[in-house]
Tab-separated table of C-alpha atoms and ligand atoms in Angstrom:
chain	number	residue	atom	x	y	z
Y	1	UNK	CA	9.479	-100.589	-30.447
Y	2	UNK	CA	5.885	-100.682	-29.205
Y	3	UNK	CA	3.290	-103.120	-30.403
Y	4	UNK	CA	3.976	-105.343	-33.381
Y	5	UNK	CA	1.557	-106.412	-36.061
Y	6	UNK	CA	1.273	-110.164	-36.520
Y	7	UNK	CA	-0.708	-112.307	-38.947
Y	8	UNK	CA	-1.260	-116.005	-38.396
Y	9	UNK	CA	-3.744	-118.705	-39.261
Y	10	UNK	CA	-5.592	-119.814	-36.139
Y	11	UNK	CA	-7.891	-122.835	-36.396
Y	12	UNK	CA	-7.894	-122.362	-40.161
Y	13	UNK	CA	-8.835	-118.676	-40.060
Y	14	UNK	CA	-6.500	-115.784	-40.904
Y	15	UNK	CA	-6.171	-113.577	-37.834
Y	16	UNK	CA	-4.305	-110.331	-37.308
Y	17	UNK	CA	-3.332	-108.914	-33.975
Y	18	UNK	CA	-1.116	-106.378	-32.272
Y	19	UNK	CA	1.097	-107.492	-29.417
Y	20	UNK	CA	3.977	-106.377	-27.241
Y	21	UNK	CA	7.328	-107.955	-28.226
Y	22	UNK	CA	7.473	-109.809	-24.906
Y	23	UNK	CA	3.813	-110.851	-24.755
Y	24	UNK	CA	3.300	-114.620	-24.779
Y	25	UNK	CA	1.207	-116.399	-27.373
Y	26	UNK	CA	-0.966	-117.557	-24.470
Y	27	UNK	CA	-1.736	-113.958	-23.484
Y	28	UNK	CA	-2.357	-113.033	-27.112
Y	29	UNK	CA	-4.822	-115.894	-27.565
Y	30	UNK	CA	-6.688	-115.085	-24.374
Y	31	UNK	CA	-6.466	-111.299	-24.124
Y	32	UNK	CA	-6.178	-110.058	-27.708
Y	33	UNK	CA	-8.166	-112.693	-29.577
Y	34	UNK	CA	-10.685	-113.779	-26.952
Y	35	UNK	CA	-9.738	-117.437	-27.314
Y	36	UNK	CA	-9.988	-118.213	-23.618
Y	37	UNK	CA	-10.282	-121.984	-23.992
Y	38	UNK	CA	-6.502	-122.199	-23.643
Y	39	UNK	CA	-5.745	-121.985	-19.920
Y	40	UNK	CA	-2.879	-120.585	-17.913
Y	41	UNK	CA	-1.666	-122.908	-15.174
Y	42	UNK	CA	1.940	-122.422	-14.139
Y	43	UNK	CA	3.187	-119.995	-16.794
Y	44	UNK	CA	6.518	-121.827	-16.859
Y	45	UNK	CA	6.045	-124.824	-19.130
Y	46	UNK	CA	5.515	-127.386	-16.377
Y	47	UNK	CA	1.759	-128.016	-16.437
Y	48	UNK	CA	0.703	-128.099	-20.089
Y	49	UNK	CA	-2.660	-126.360	-19.505
Y	50	UNK	CA	-1.762	-123.872	-22.252
Y	51	UNK	CA	-0.906	-126.533	-24.866
Y	52	UNK	CA	-1.510	-125.536	-28.484
Y	53	UNK	CA	-0.158	-126.786	-31.792
Y	54	UNK	CA	2.099	-124.404	-33.729
Y	55	UNK	CA	3.171	-125.520	-37.205
Y	56	UNK	CA	2.371	-129.143	-36.345
Y	57	UNK	CA	4.313	-129.124	-33.063
Y	58	UNK	CA	2.688	-129.424	-29.673
Y	59	UNK	CA	4.010	-126.583	-27.486
Y	60	UNK	CA	3.209	-124.641	-24.335
Y	61	UNK	CA	1.831	-121.302	-25.514
Y	62	UNK	CA	3.178	-119.668	-22.329
Y	63	UNK	CA	6.703	-120.317	-23.659
Y	64	UNK	CA	6.100	-118.889	-27.146
Y	65	UNK	CA	6.094	-115.175	-27.942
Y	66	UNK	CA	3.067	-113.824	-29.786
Y	67	UNK	CA	5.406	-112.220	-32.336
Y	68	UNK	CA	6.812	-115.646	-33.179
Y	69	UNK	CA	3.382	-116.579	-34.536
Y	70	UNK	CA	3.931	-114.476	-37.668
Y	71	UNK	CA	2.831	-116.656	-40.632
Y	72	UNK	CA	2.336	-119.644	-38.316
Y	73	UNK	CA	-0.464	-122.211	-38.352
Y	74	UNK	CA	-1.946	-122.483	-34.880
Y	75	UNK	CA	-4.495	-124.944	-33.543
Y	76	UNK	CA	-6.191	-124.333	-30.209
Y	77	UNK	CA	-8.904	-126.120	-28.265
Y	78	UNK	CA	-11.496	-123.929	-30.013
Y	79	UNK	CA	-10.644	-125.673	-33.285
Y	80	UNK	CA	-11.157	-129.219	-32.020
Y	81	UNK	CA	-14.963	-129.593	-32.109
Y	82	UNK	CA	-16.908	-129.305	-35.342
Y	83	UNK	CA	-20.720	-129.257	-35.372
Y	84	UNK	CA	-20.415	-131.944	-32.749
Y	85	UNK	CA	-17.834	-132.716	-30.109
Y	86	UNK	CA	-14.666	-134.367	-31.353
Y	87	UNK	CA	-14.463	-138.079	-30.394
Y	88	UNK	CA	-11.630	-137.221	-27.980
Y	89	UNK	CA	-13.870	-134.719	-26.184
Y	90	UNK	CA	-16.760	-137.194	-26.200
Y	91	UNK	CA	-14.575	-139.899	-24.641
Y	92	UNK	CA	-13.270	-137.524	-21.958
Y	93	UNK	CA	-16.915	-136.945	-20.983
Y	94	UNK	CA	-17.887	-140.619	-21.088
Y	95	UNK	CA	-14.902	-141.707	-18.995
Y	96	UNK	CA	-15.270	-138.808	-16.532
Y	97	UNK	CA	-11.700	-137.885	-17.402
Y	98	UNK	CA	-12.132	-134.440	-15.902
Y	99	UNK	CA	-13.300	-132.855	-12.708
Y	100	UNK	CA	-12.460	-129.161	-12.333
Y	101	UNK	CA	-11.647	-128.955	-16.040
Y	102	UNK	CA	-8.776	-126.452	-16.002
Y	103	UNK	CA	-6.293	-128.955	-17.438
Y	104	UNK	CA	-8.760	-130.479	-19.905
Y	105	UNK	CA	-8.218	-128.245	-22.965
Y	106	UNK	CA	-4.480	-128.906	-22.715
Y	107	UNK	CA	-5.015	-132.658	-22.408
Y	108	UNK	CA	-7.367	-132.708	-25.385
Y	109	UNK	CA	-5.055	-130.666	-27.617
Y	110	UNK	CA	-2.110	-132.873	-26.566
Y	111	UNK	CA	-4.117	-136.056	-27.166
Y	112	UNK	CA	-5.163	-134.895	-30.613
Y	113	UNK	CA	-1.515	-134.215	-31.481
Y	114	UNK	CA	-0.526	-137.672	-30.205
Y	115	UNK	CA	-3.204	-139.532	-32.165
Y	116	UNK	CA	-2.364	-137.598	-35.332
Y	117	UNK	CA	1.215	-138.827	-35.037
Y	118	UNK	CA	0.520	-142.263	-33.602
Y	119	UNK	CA	-3.077	-143.527	-34.056
Y	120	UNK	CA	-2.471	-146.652	-31.948
Y	121	UNK	CA	-0.262	-145.741	-28.977
Y	122	UNK	CA	0.290	-148.197	-26.127
Y	123	UNK	CA	-0.355	-147.119	-22.545
Y	124	UNK	CA	3.284	-146.301	-21.827
Y	125	UNK	CA	3.504	-144.103	-24.922
Y	126	UNK	CA	0.349	-142.262	-23.872
Y	127	UNK	CA	1.653	-141.711	-20.344
Y	128	UNK	CA	5.011	-140.372	-21.547
Y	129	UNK	CA	3.422	-138.164	-24.213
Y	130	UNK	CA	1.089	-136.656	-21.618
Y	131	UNK	CA	3.752	-136.355	-18.887
Y	132	UNK	CA	3.848	-132.598	-19.520
Y	133	UNK	CA	0.139	-132.225	-18.762
Y	134	UNK	CA	-0.650	-132.077	-15.064
Y	135	UNK	CA	-4.048	-132.925	-13.569
Y	136	UNK	CA	-4.633	-132.542	-9.836
Y	137	UNK	CA	-8.119	-134.100	-9.817
Y	138	UNK	CA	-8.413	-137.344	-11.729
Y	139	UNK	CA	-5.316	-139.315	-10.833
Y	140	UNK	CA	-4.764	-139.732	-14.600
Y	141	UNK	CA	-6.187	-143.255	-15.010
Y	142	UNK	CA	-9.511	-142.040	-16.370
Y	143	UNK	CA	-7.674	-139.771	-18.790
Y	144	UNK	CA	-5.588	-142.672	-20.077
Y	145	UNK	CA	-8.740	-144.795	-20.548
Y	146	UNK	CA	-10.418	-141.947	-22.423
Y	147	UNK	CA	-7.417	-141.565	-24.727
Y	148	UNK	CA	-7.316	-145.319	-25.426
Y	149	UNK	CA	-11.018	-145.383	-26.156
Y	150	UNK	CA	-10.767	-142.288	-28.383
Y	151	UNK	CA	-7.951	-143.938	-30.341
Y	152	UNK	CA	-10.181	-146.982	-30.901
Y	153	UNK	CA	-13.116	-144.841	-31.977
Y	154	UNK	CA	-11.018	-142.804	-34.380
Y	155	UNK	CA	-9.555	-145.964	-35.913
Y	156	UNK	CA	-12.990	-147.586	-36.295
Y	157	UNK	CA	-15.655	-144.876	-36.495
Y	158	UNK	CA	-19.105	-146.281	-35.664
K	1	UNK	CA	14.766	-97.953	-19.214
K	2	UNK	CA	13.671	-98.783	-22.719
K	3	UNK	CA	11.188	-101.338	-23.895
K	4	UNK	CA	11.290	-104.851	-25.218
K	5	UNK	CA	11.861	-105.309	-28.935
K	6	UNK	CA	11.874	-108.374	-31.172
K	7	UNK	CA	13.610	-109.120	-34.430
K	8	UNK	CA	13.897	-112.295	-36.503
K	9	UNK	CA	16.820	-111.653	-38.893
K	10	UNK	CA	16.827	-113.415	-42.257
K	11	UNK	CA	20.603	-113.695	-42.533
K	12	UNK	CA	23.519	-114.388	-40.208
K	13	UNK	CA	25.104	-111.127	-41.356
K	14	UNK	CA	22.010	-109.184	-40.341
K	15	UNK	CA	21.918	-110.927	-36.947
K	16	UNK	CA	25.578	-110.144	-36.322
K	17	UNK	CA	25.310	-106.496	-37.301
K	18	UNK	CA	22.261	-106.039	-35.065
K	19	UNK	CA	24.182	-107.620	-32.175
K	20	UNK	CA	27.148	-105.386	-32.924
K	21	UNK	CA	25.002	-102.224	-33.099
K	22	UNK	CA	23.487	-102.984	-29.727
K	23	UNK	CA	26.890	-103.680	-28.253
K	24	UNK	CA	28.222	-100.331	-29.469
K	25	UNK	CA	25.202	-98.479	-28.104
K	26	UNK	CA	25.467	-100.328	-24.815
K	27	UNK	CA	21.995	-101.815	-25.263
K	28	UNK	CA	21.131	-105.344	-24.392
K	29	UNK	CA	20.279	-107.951	-27.021
K	30	UNK	CA	19.661	-111.626	-26.351
K	31	UNK	CA	19.373	-114.624	-28.652
K	32	UNK	CA	16.085	-116.538	-28.679
K	33	UNK	CA	15.988	-120.118	-29.884
K	34	UNK	CA	13.316	-122.413	-28.378
K	35	UNK	CA	12.651	-119.993	-25.542
K	36	UNK	CA	12.083	-122.727	-22.941
K	37	UNK	CA	14.707	-121.204	-20.663
K	38	UNK	CA	14.547	-117.618	-21.886
K	39	UNK	CA	10.795	-117.062	-21.529
K	40	UNK	CA	10.790	-118.590	-18.061
K	41	UNK	CA	13.657	-116.269	-17.078
K	42	UNK	CA	11.941	-113.201	-18.607
K	43	UNK	CA	8.992	-113.778	-16.304
K	44	UNK	CA	10.945	-114.530	-13.160
K	45	UNK	CA	14.577	-113.690	-12.513
K	46	UNK	CA	15.431	-111.411	-15.443
K	47	UNK	CA	12.766	-108.902	-16.413
K	48	UNK	CA	14.891	-106.115	-17.907
K	49	UNK	CA	13.759	-104.977	-21.352
K	50	UNK	CA	16.030	-105.921	-24.221
K	51	UNK	CA	16.048	-106.813	-27.878
K	52	UNK	CA	15.047	-110.430	-28.417
K	53	UNK	CA	16.901	-111.721	-31.469
K	54	UNK	CA	15.134	-114.797	-32.817
K	55	UNK	CA	17.489	-117.074	-34.800
K	56	UNK	CA	14.804	-119.458	-36.032
K	57	UNK	CA	14.533	-117.814	-39.487
K	58	UNK	CA	18.227	-118.368	-40.247
K	59	UNK	CA	18.786	-121.109	-42.828
K	60	UNK	CA	22.185	-121.939	-41.262
K	61	UNK	CA	20.664	-122.442	-37.813
K	62	UNK	CA	18.025	-124.800	-39.235
K	63	UNK	CA	20.577	-127.123	-40.846
K	64	UNK	CA	20.290	-130.776	-39.818
K	65	UNK	CA	22.765	-132.810	-41.839
K	66	UNK	CA	24.318	-136.249	-41.648
K	67	UNK	CA	27.178	-136.855	-44.087
K	68	UNK	CA	29.880	-139.524	-44.387
K	69	UNK	CA	32.217	-137.321	-42.369
K	70	UNK	CA	30.171	-135.413	-39.888
K	71	UNK	CA	26.872	-134.464	-38.360
K	72	UNK	CA	25.590	-130.895	-38.153
K	73	UNK	CA	22.818	-129.861	-35.798
K	74	UNK	CA	21.781	-126.228	-36.257
K	75	UNK	CA	21.091	-124.055	-33.231
K	76	UNK	CA	17.424	-123.609	-34.150
K	77	UNK	CA	16.622	-127.318	-34.601
K	78	UNK	CA	14.115	-128.334	-31.921
K	79	UNK	CA	14.714	-131.587	-30.028
K	80	UNK	CA	11.561	-133.194	-31.385
K	81	UNK	CA	12.723	-132.737	-34.981
K	82	UNK	CA	16.226	-133.949	-34.139
K	83	UNK	CA	15.173	-137.074	-32.223
K	84	UNK	CA	12.766	-138.077	-35.028
K	85	UNK	CA	15.734	-138.340	-37.402
K	86	UNK	CA	16.410	-142.058	-37.961
K	87	UNK	CA	20.055	-141.547	-38.936
K	88	UNK	CA	20.710	-139.682	-35.713
K	89	UNK	CA	18.876	-142.333	-33.690
K	90	UNK	CA	21.228	-144.948	-35.131
K	91	UNK	CA	24.435	-142.901	-34.977
K	92	UNK	CA	24.052	-140.987	-31.699
K	93	UNK	CA	21.541	-142.864	-29.538
K	94	UNK	CA	23.095	-141.377	-26.388
K	95	UNK	CA	22.751	-137.766	-27.475
K	96	UNK	CA	19.194	-138.487	-28.621
K	97	UNK	CA	18.249	-140.062	-25.276
K	98	UNK	CA	19.715	-137.059	-23.466
K	99	UNK	CA	17.650	-134.649	-25.596
K	100	UNK	CA	14.618	-136.861	-25.066
K	101	UNK	CA	14.966	-136.412	-21.298
K	102	UNK	CA	14.657	-132.626	-21.549
K	103	UNK	CA	11.167	-131.697	-20.391
K	104	UNK	CA	7.896	-132.911	-21.868
K	105	UNK	CA	6.585	-133.394	-25.394
K	106	UNK	CA	5.623	-129.700	-25.358
K	107	UNK	CA	9.105	-128.602	-24.253
K	108	UNK	CA	10.789	-130.796	-26.872
K	109	UNK	CA	8.671	-129.225	-29.576
K	110	UNK	CA	10.655	-126.034	-28.953
K	111	UNK	CA	13.830	-126.697	-26.939
K	112	UNK	CA	17.164	-126.942	-28.750
K	113	UNK	CA	20.321	-128.628	-27.528
K	114	UNK	CA	22.316	-125.489	-28.398
K	115	UNK	CA	19.964	-123.553	-26.098
K	116	UNK	CA	20.592	-126.155	-23.405
K	117	UNK	CA	24.312	-125.613	-23.913
K	118	UNK	CA	24.216	-121.791	-24.064
K	119	UNK	CA	22.073	-121.651	-20.928
K	120	UNK	CA	25.067	-123.337	-19.274
K	121	UNK	CA	23.291	-124.942	-16.342
K	122	UNK	CA	25.495	-127.415	-14.431
K	123	UNK	CA	22.645	-129.923	-14.889
K	124	UNK	CA	21.927	-129.347	-18.600
K	125	UNK	CA	21.185	-132.892	-19.740
K	126	UNK	CA	22.414	-132.769	-23.303
K	127	UNK	CA	25.812	-131.238	-22.449
K	128	UNK	CA	27.652	-134.347	-21.141
K	129	UNK	CA	26.240	-136.287	-24.105
K	130	UNK	CA	27.554	-133.649	-26.556
K	131	UNK	CA	30.961	-133.717	-24.895
K	132	UNK	CA	31.061	-137.523	-25.085
K	133	UNK	CA	30.159	-137.327	-28.778
K	134	UNK	CA	33.074	-134.957	-29.376
K	135	UNK	CA	30.833	-132.065	-30.454
K	136	UNK	CA	32.197	-128.647	-31.316
K	137	UNK	CA	30.201	-125.409	-31.398
K	138	UNK	CA	30.294	-123.324	-34.515
K	139	UNK	CA	30.341	-119.746	-33.285
K	140	UNK	CA	29.544	-116.806	-35.558
K	141	UNK	CA	30.946	-113.307	-35.106
K	142	UNK	CA	31.650	-110.235	-37.252
K	143	UNK	CA	35.226	-111.477	-37.652
K	144	UNK	CA	34.197	-114.894	-39.020
K	145	UNK	CA	33.264	-118.214	-37.490
K	146	UNK	CA	35.277	-120.214	-34.977
K	147	UNK	CA	34.968	-123.708	-33.555
K	148	UNK	CA	35.089	-124.446	-29.844
K	149	UNK	CA	34.910	-127.872	-28.185
K	150	UNK	CA	31.786	-128.211	-26.052
K	151	UNK	CA	33.864	-129.129	-22.974
K	152	UNK	CA	35.451	-125.672	-23.183
K	153	UNK	CA	32.189	-123.819	-23.812
K	154	UNK	CA	30.608	-123.769	-20.364
K	155	UNK	CA	32.875	-121.738	-18.099
K	156	UNK	CA	30.784	-121.355	-14.944
K	157	UNK	CA	27.283	-121.713	-13.535
K	158	UNK	CA	25.121	-120.047	-16.209
K	159	UNK	CA	28.233	-118.688	-17.959
K	160	UNK	CA	29.452	-119.608	-21.426
K	161	UNK	CA	32.526	-118.753	-23.481
K	162	UNK	CA	30.723	-116.557	-26.027
K	163	UNK	CA	32.260	-113.118	-26.464
K	164	UNK	CA	29.974	-110.095	-26.812
K	165	UNK	CA	28.537	-110.044	-30.326
K	166	UNK	CA	28.904	-113.787	-30.876
K	167	UNK	CA	26.279	-116.488	-31.083
K	168	UNK	CA	26.201	-120.230	-31.728
K	169	UNK	CA	25.174	-121.312	-35.232
K	170	UNK	CA	25.184	-125.035	-34.557
K	171	UNK	CA	27.098	-128.089	-33.499
K	172	UNK	CA	29.401	-130.187	-35.604
K	173	UNK	CA	30.048	-133.754	-34.503
K	174	UNK	CA	32.398	-136.284	-36.135
K	175	UNK	CA	30.337	-139.130	-37.581
K	176	UNK	CA	30.755	-142.088	-35.191
K	177	UNK	CA	32.589	-145.081	-36.683
K	178	UNK	CA	30.806	-148.393	-37.215
K	179	UNK	CA	31.618	-149.809	-33.763
K	180	UNK	CA	31.409	-146.533	-31.856
K	181	UNK	CA	28.316	-145.820	-29.760
K	182	UNK	CA	27.219	-143.442	-27.044
K	183	UNK	CA	24.866	-143.510	-24.061
K	184	UNK	CA	23.551	-141.013	-21.507
K	185	UNK	CA	22.042	-141.707	-18.112
K	186	UNK	CA	20.844	-139.312	-15.463
K	187	UNK	CA	19.402	-139.835	-12.034
K	188	UNK	CA	16.259	-137.970	-10.988
K	189	UNK	CA	13.880	-138.839	-8.143
K	190	UNK	CA	11.023	-139.483	-10.602
K	191	UNK	CA	10.820	-140.808	-14.161
K	192	UNK	CA	9.965	-137.572	-16.006
K	193	UNK	CA	10.220	-133.796	-15.754
K	194	UNK	CA	12.921	-133.137	-13.177
K	195	UNK	CA	16.440	-131.725	-12.949
K	196	UNK	CA	19.374	-134.154	-12.933
K	197	UNK	CA	20.954	-135.035	-9.578
K	198	UNK	CA	23.813	-136.451	-11.616
K	199	UNK	CA	24.265	-137.302	-15.292
K	200	UNK	CA	26.876	-139.178	-17.309
K	201	UNK	CA	27.490	-139.268	-21.067
K	202	UNK	CA	29.860	-141.789	-22.603
K	203	UNK	CA	31.024	-142.827	-26.047
K	204	UNK	CA	33.053	-145.996	-26.634
K	205	UNK	CA	34.683	-147.562	-29.680
K	206	UNK	CA	35.383	-151.283	-29.750
K	207	UNK	CA	37.295	-153.448	-32.209
K	208	UNK	CA	36.183	-156.799	-33.677
K	209	UNK	CA	37.516	-158.614	-30.600
K	210	UNK	CA	35.488	-156.403	-28.265
K	211	UNK	CA	38.464	-154.389	-27.015
K	212	UNK	CA	37.862	-150.729	-26.299
K	213	UNK	CA	39.977	-148.607	-28.649
K	214	UNK	CA	38.715	-145.138	-27.717
K	215	UNK	CA	36.390	-143.598	-25.185
K	216	UNK	CA	35.048	-140.271	-23.955
K	217	UNK	CA	33.308	-139.833	-20.622
K	218	UNK	CA	31.628	-136.645	-19.379
K	219	UNK	CA	29.784	-135.858	-16.155
K	220	UNK	CA	27.012	-133.376	-15.369
K	221	UNK	CA	25.294	-131.900	-12.298
K	222	UNK	CA	28.207	-132.872	-10.046
K	223	UNK	CA	30.417	-129.801	-10.585
K	224	UNK	CA	29.888	-126.097	-11.455
K	225	UNK	CA	30.139	-127.074	-15.129
K	226	UNK	CA	29.773	-130.310	-17.067
K	227	UNK	CA	33.219	-131.928	-17.277
K	228	UNK	CA	35.137	-134.201	-19.609
K	229	UNK	CA	36.873	-136.912	-17.551
K	230	UNK	CA	39.931	-138.140	-19.483
K	231	UNK	CA	40.946	-140.373	-16.511
K	232	UNK	CA	37.702	-142.328	-16.883
K	233	UNK	CA	38.321	-142.783	-20.608
K	234	UNK	CA	41.899	-143.902	-19.913
K	235	UNK	CA	40.555	-146.565	-17.528
K	236	UNK	CA	38.448	-148.017	-20.357
K	237	UNK	CA	40.776	-147.953	-23.355
K	238	UNK	CA	42.636	-151.237	-23.910
K	239	UNK	CA	40.173	-153.260	-21.817
K	240	UNK	CA	37.222	-155.412	-22.863
K	241	UNK	CA	35.046	-153.052	-20.802
K	242	UNK	CA	34.906	-155.685	-18.072
K	243	UNK	CA	33.659	-155.074	-14.524
K	244	UNK	CA	37.074	-153.940	-13.299
K	245	UNK	CA	37.419	-151.363	-16.067
K	246	UNK	CA	33.893	-150.065	-15.435
K	247	UNK	CA	34.614	-149.749	-11.727
K	248	UNK	CA	37.847	-147.856	-12.413
K	249	UNK	CA	36.063	-145.466	-14.802
K	250	UNK	CA	33.334	-144.903	-12.225
K	251	UNK	CA	35.910	-144.149	-9.551
K	252	UNK	CA	37.572	-141.642	-11.910
K	253	UNK	CA	34.208	-139.863	-12.314
K	254	UNK	CA	33.780	-139.668	-8.548
K	255	UNK	CA	37.300	-138.262	-8.250
K	256	UNK	CA	36.635	-135.673	-10.991
K	257	UNK	CA	33.394	-134.467	-9.392
K	258	UNK	CA	33.035	-131.541	-7.007
K	259	UNK	CA	29.325	-131.499	-6.257
K	260	UNK	CA	27.253	-129.430	-3.863
K	261	UNK	CA	24.572	-130.482	-1.423
K	262	UNK	CA	21.099	-129.208	-2.289
K	263	UNK	CA	17.505	-130.401	-1.969
K	264	UNK	CA	18.082	-132.951	-4.751
K	265	UNK	CA	21.034	-134.704	-3.172
K	266	UNK	CA	24.045	-134.461	-0.909
K	267	UNK	CA	27.698	-134.289	-1.879
K	268	UNK	CA	28.257	-137.876	-0.700
K	269	UNK	CA	25.240	-139.154	-2.598
K	270	UNK	CA	26.172	-137.409	-5.842
K	271	UNK	CA	29.749	-138.647	-5.693
K	272	UNK	CA	28.522	-142.198	-5.278
K	273	UNK	CA	25.757	-142.035	-7.886
K	274	UNK	CA	27.978	-140.550	-10.604
K	275	UNK	CA	30.146	-143.690	-10.471
K	276	UNK	CA	27.084	-145.925	-10.787
K	277	UNK	CA	25.775	-143.927	-13.746
K	278	UNK	CA	29.173	-144.097	-15.450
K	279	UNK	CA	29.371	-147.880	-15.069
K	280	UNK	CA	25.850	-148.395	-16.362
K	281	UNK	CA	26.217	-145.944	-19.250
K	282	UNK	CA	29.447	-147.614	-20.393
K	283	UNK	CA	27.747	-151.023	-20.237
K	284	UNK	CA	24.897	-149.728	-22.427
K	285	UNK	CA	27.260	-148.067	-24.913
K	286	UNK	CA	29.321	-151.277	-25.069
K	287	UNK	CA	26.243	-153.362	-25.931
K	288	UNK	CA	25.301	-150.851	-28.601
K	289	UNK	CA	28.816	-150.822	-30.052
K	290	UNK	CA	29.123	-154.598	-30.117
K	291	UNK	CA	25.639	-155.002	-31.565
K	292	UNK	CA	26.333	-152.411	-34.258
A	1	FAD	C1	9.137	-127.658	-17.979
A	1	FAD	C2	10.603	-127.639	-18.317
A	1	FAD	C3	11.368	-128.787	-18.149
A	1	FAD	C4	12.732	-128.782	-18.446
A	1	FAD	N1	13.437	-129.926	-18.254
A	1	FAD	C5	14.760	-129.940	-18.496
A	1	FAD	C6	15.531	-131.134	-18.285
A	1	FAD	O1	15.014	-132.184	-17.889
A	1	FAD	N2	16.863	-131.093	-18.534
A	1	FAD	C7	17.480	-129.956	-18.984
A	1	FAD	O2	18.679	-129.992	-19.203
A	1	FAD	N3	16.775	-128.823	-19.208
A	1	FAD	C8	15.442	-128.781	-18.968
A	1	FAD	N4	14.723	-127.619	-19.182
A	1	FAD	C9	15.404	-126.392	-19.621
A	1	FAD	C10	15.335	-126.082	-21.138
A	1	FAD	O3	14.207	-126.663	-21.732
A	1	FAD	C11	16.591	-126.550	-21.874
A	1	FAD	O4	17.730	-125.945	-21.310
A	1	FAD	C12	16.513	-126.246	-23.392
A	1	FAD	O5	17.382	-127.110	-24.076
A	1	FAD	C13	16.837	-124.807	-23.752
A	1	FAD	O6	16.812	-124.650	-25.168
A	1	FAD	P1	16.007	-123.463	-25.886
A	1	FAD	O7	16.242	-123.602	-27.331
A	1	FAD	O8	14.606	-123.433	-25.423
A	1	FAD	O9	16.810	-122.212	-25.297
A	1	FAD	P2	16.381	-120.677	-25.139
A	1	FAD	O10	15.462	-120.523	-23.995
A	1	FAD	O11	15.970	-120.104	-26.441
A	1	FAD	O12	17.807	-120.076	-24.752
A	1	FAD	C14	18.472	-120.439	-23.547
A	1	FAD	C15	19.642	-119.482	-23.310
A	1	FAD	O13	20.667	-119.686	-24.269
A	1	FAD	C16	20.835	-118.519	-25.089
A	1	FAD	N5	20.942	-119.024	-26.457
A	1	FAD	C17	20.073	-119.908	-27.066
A	1	FAD	N6	20.525	-120.228	-28.281
A	1	FAD	C18	21.675	-119.525	-28.463
A	1	FAD	C19	22.608	-119.455	-29.538
A	1	FAD	N7	22.420	-120.152	-30.651
A	1	FAD	N8	23.679	-118.646	-29.397
A	1	FAD	C20	23.866	-117.946	-28.247
A	1	FAD	N9	23.025	-117.985	-27.200
A	1	FAD	C21	21.943	-118.769	-27.312
A	1	FAD	C22	19.616	-117.658	-24.851
A	1	FAD	O14	19.907	-116.291	-25.007
A	1	FAD	C23	19.279	-118.012	-23.414
A	1	FAD	O15	20.106	-117.303	-22.526
A	1	FAD	C24	13.349	-127.594	-18.917
A	1	FAD	C25	12.564	-126.448	-19.119
A	1	FAD	C26	11.215	-126.451	-18.823
A	1	FAD	C27	10.416	-125.198	-19.048
């Protein structure tokens, strides 16, 4: 069959790309579109480093085919900040919720999806929602604090 | 030989004729739903090129319906969409908690319970819950559709009862009666993201006096396939679901199991734990049924 032509809206912008039928959305984002903010960790859906939002659902882009993105709305880490950092990103910095940083884009995309659905999650809800995002540096506590603080900031902007 | 190809048919007829064409030409075609098993397998144990037939554009496979008679869950409905449905939360809390145990938020955004079933793992979490709920698969083929009870669908480790050219359109489940409720429990060494050591799905009906009038019990991860255990149900019916009845049902689950020893647990451990899970799941379902 060879490469297929796909059109999708990525971070609000119409994008076209060619991809192999078995190429993952993760590889398309990184290798075809140069959106390298989305990271590859395990490649098998366990670590969440490649988290993106497709048609309002948080998914692992390593377990989505690029061809499935036809006509889809996709949000990646590159779409999170505007002129300034998003409050979630700002709070991750302030709470030192990252060290090596490989997992951070996935955590931020997942957190944004959580707070869009539930602006005031309790700690247990946050921990379960983020259970599919692995971090080998922080021990998670700082991430949870950052998410709680970001939720507060988003609910009551300064 | 050959290369990968991908197609997302717009009609069931188109999907079936593509499957049939490939069959006749001796070329491989495989159904894609959420891809949370398939894409992992394509990268690891099963790299041969094939046609990937995506069923997510089919209107029939996206059906999610709750009527007075029955419940229909299409084969393309992701777990997250299904478990958000308030009617399903009220009617089938056990099946919903089983689906909610499958992977993370990200996995549930894609995974389907029909994919869990078709993948036919002995430890597939939603399968015992579907069996307990009395679910039947609606299977499409060129010669029409047929229904098959979920307990007859998985026929071996990773093997299902689909004939070449067939695929699953969805699940149909009788709408539970007012005092009929289900529950699913599994044991894993941690609280999230692991494969069941043992799992038990139950559904019980009680009358106004609290007597059990009907029950279905199914076990997972303790035999080559998930199993319906009629002996466990028989131990419950006619009782008030007291301790003695729960113990007898648990013992029936142990007797019906034929587990293996692996890194997650030994034969002895699994046989013991399946009885505990059965007792606890029945107790939860009973509370739900009485409270309903
Ligand atoms: C990180 C991670 C964690 C997981 N955790 C769990 C867990 O806790 N418990 C558990 O049980 N599973 C778990 N899984 C496995 C997987 O997510 C489930 O089995 C899921 O329900 C599969 O559904 P799917 O729609 O993604 O299937 P797919 O990957 O699309 O398909 C699975 C198989 O079924 C076939 N198939 C799918 N739909 C049909 C159909 N309609 N007709 C015919 N054939 C079909 C496909 O060809 C393929 O062989 C996990 C997976 C990952 C990656």
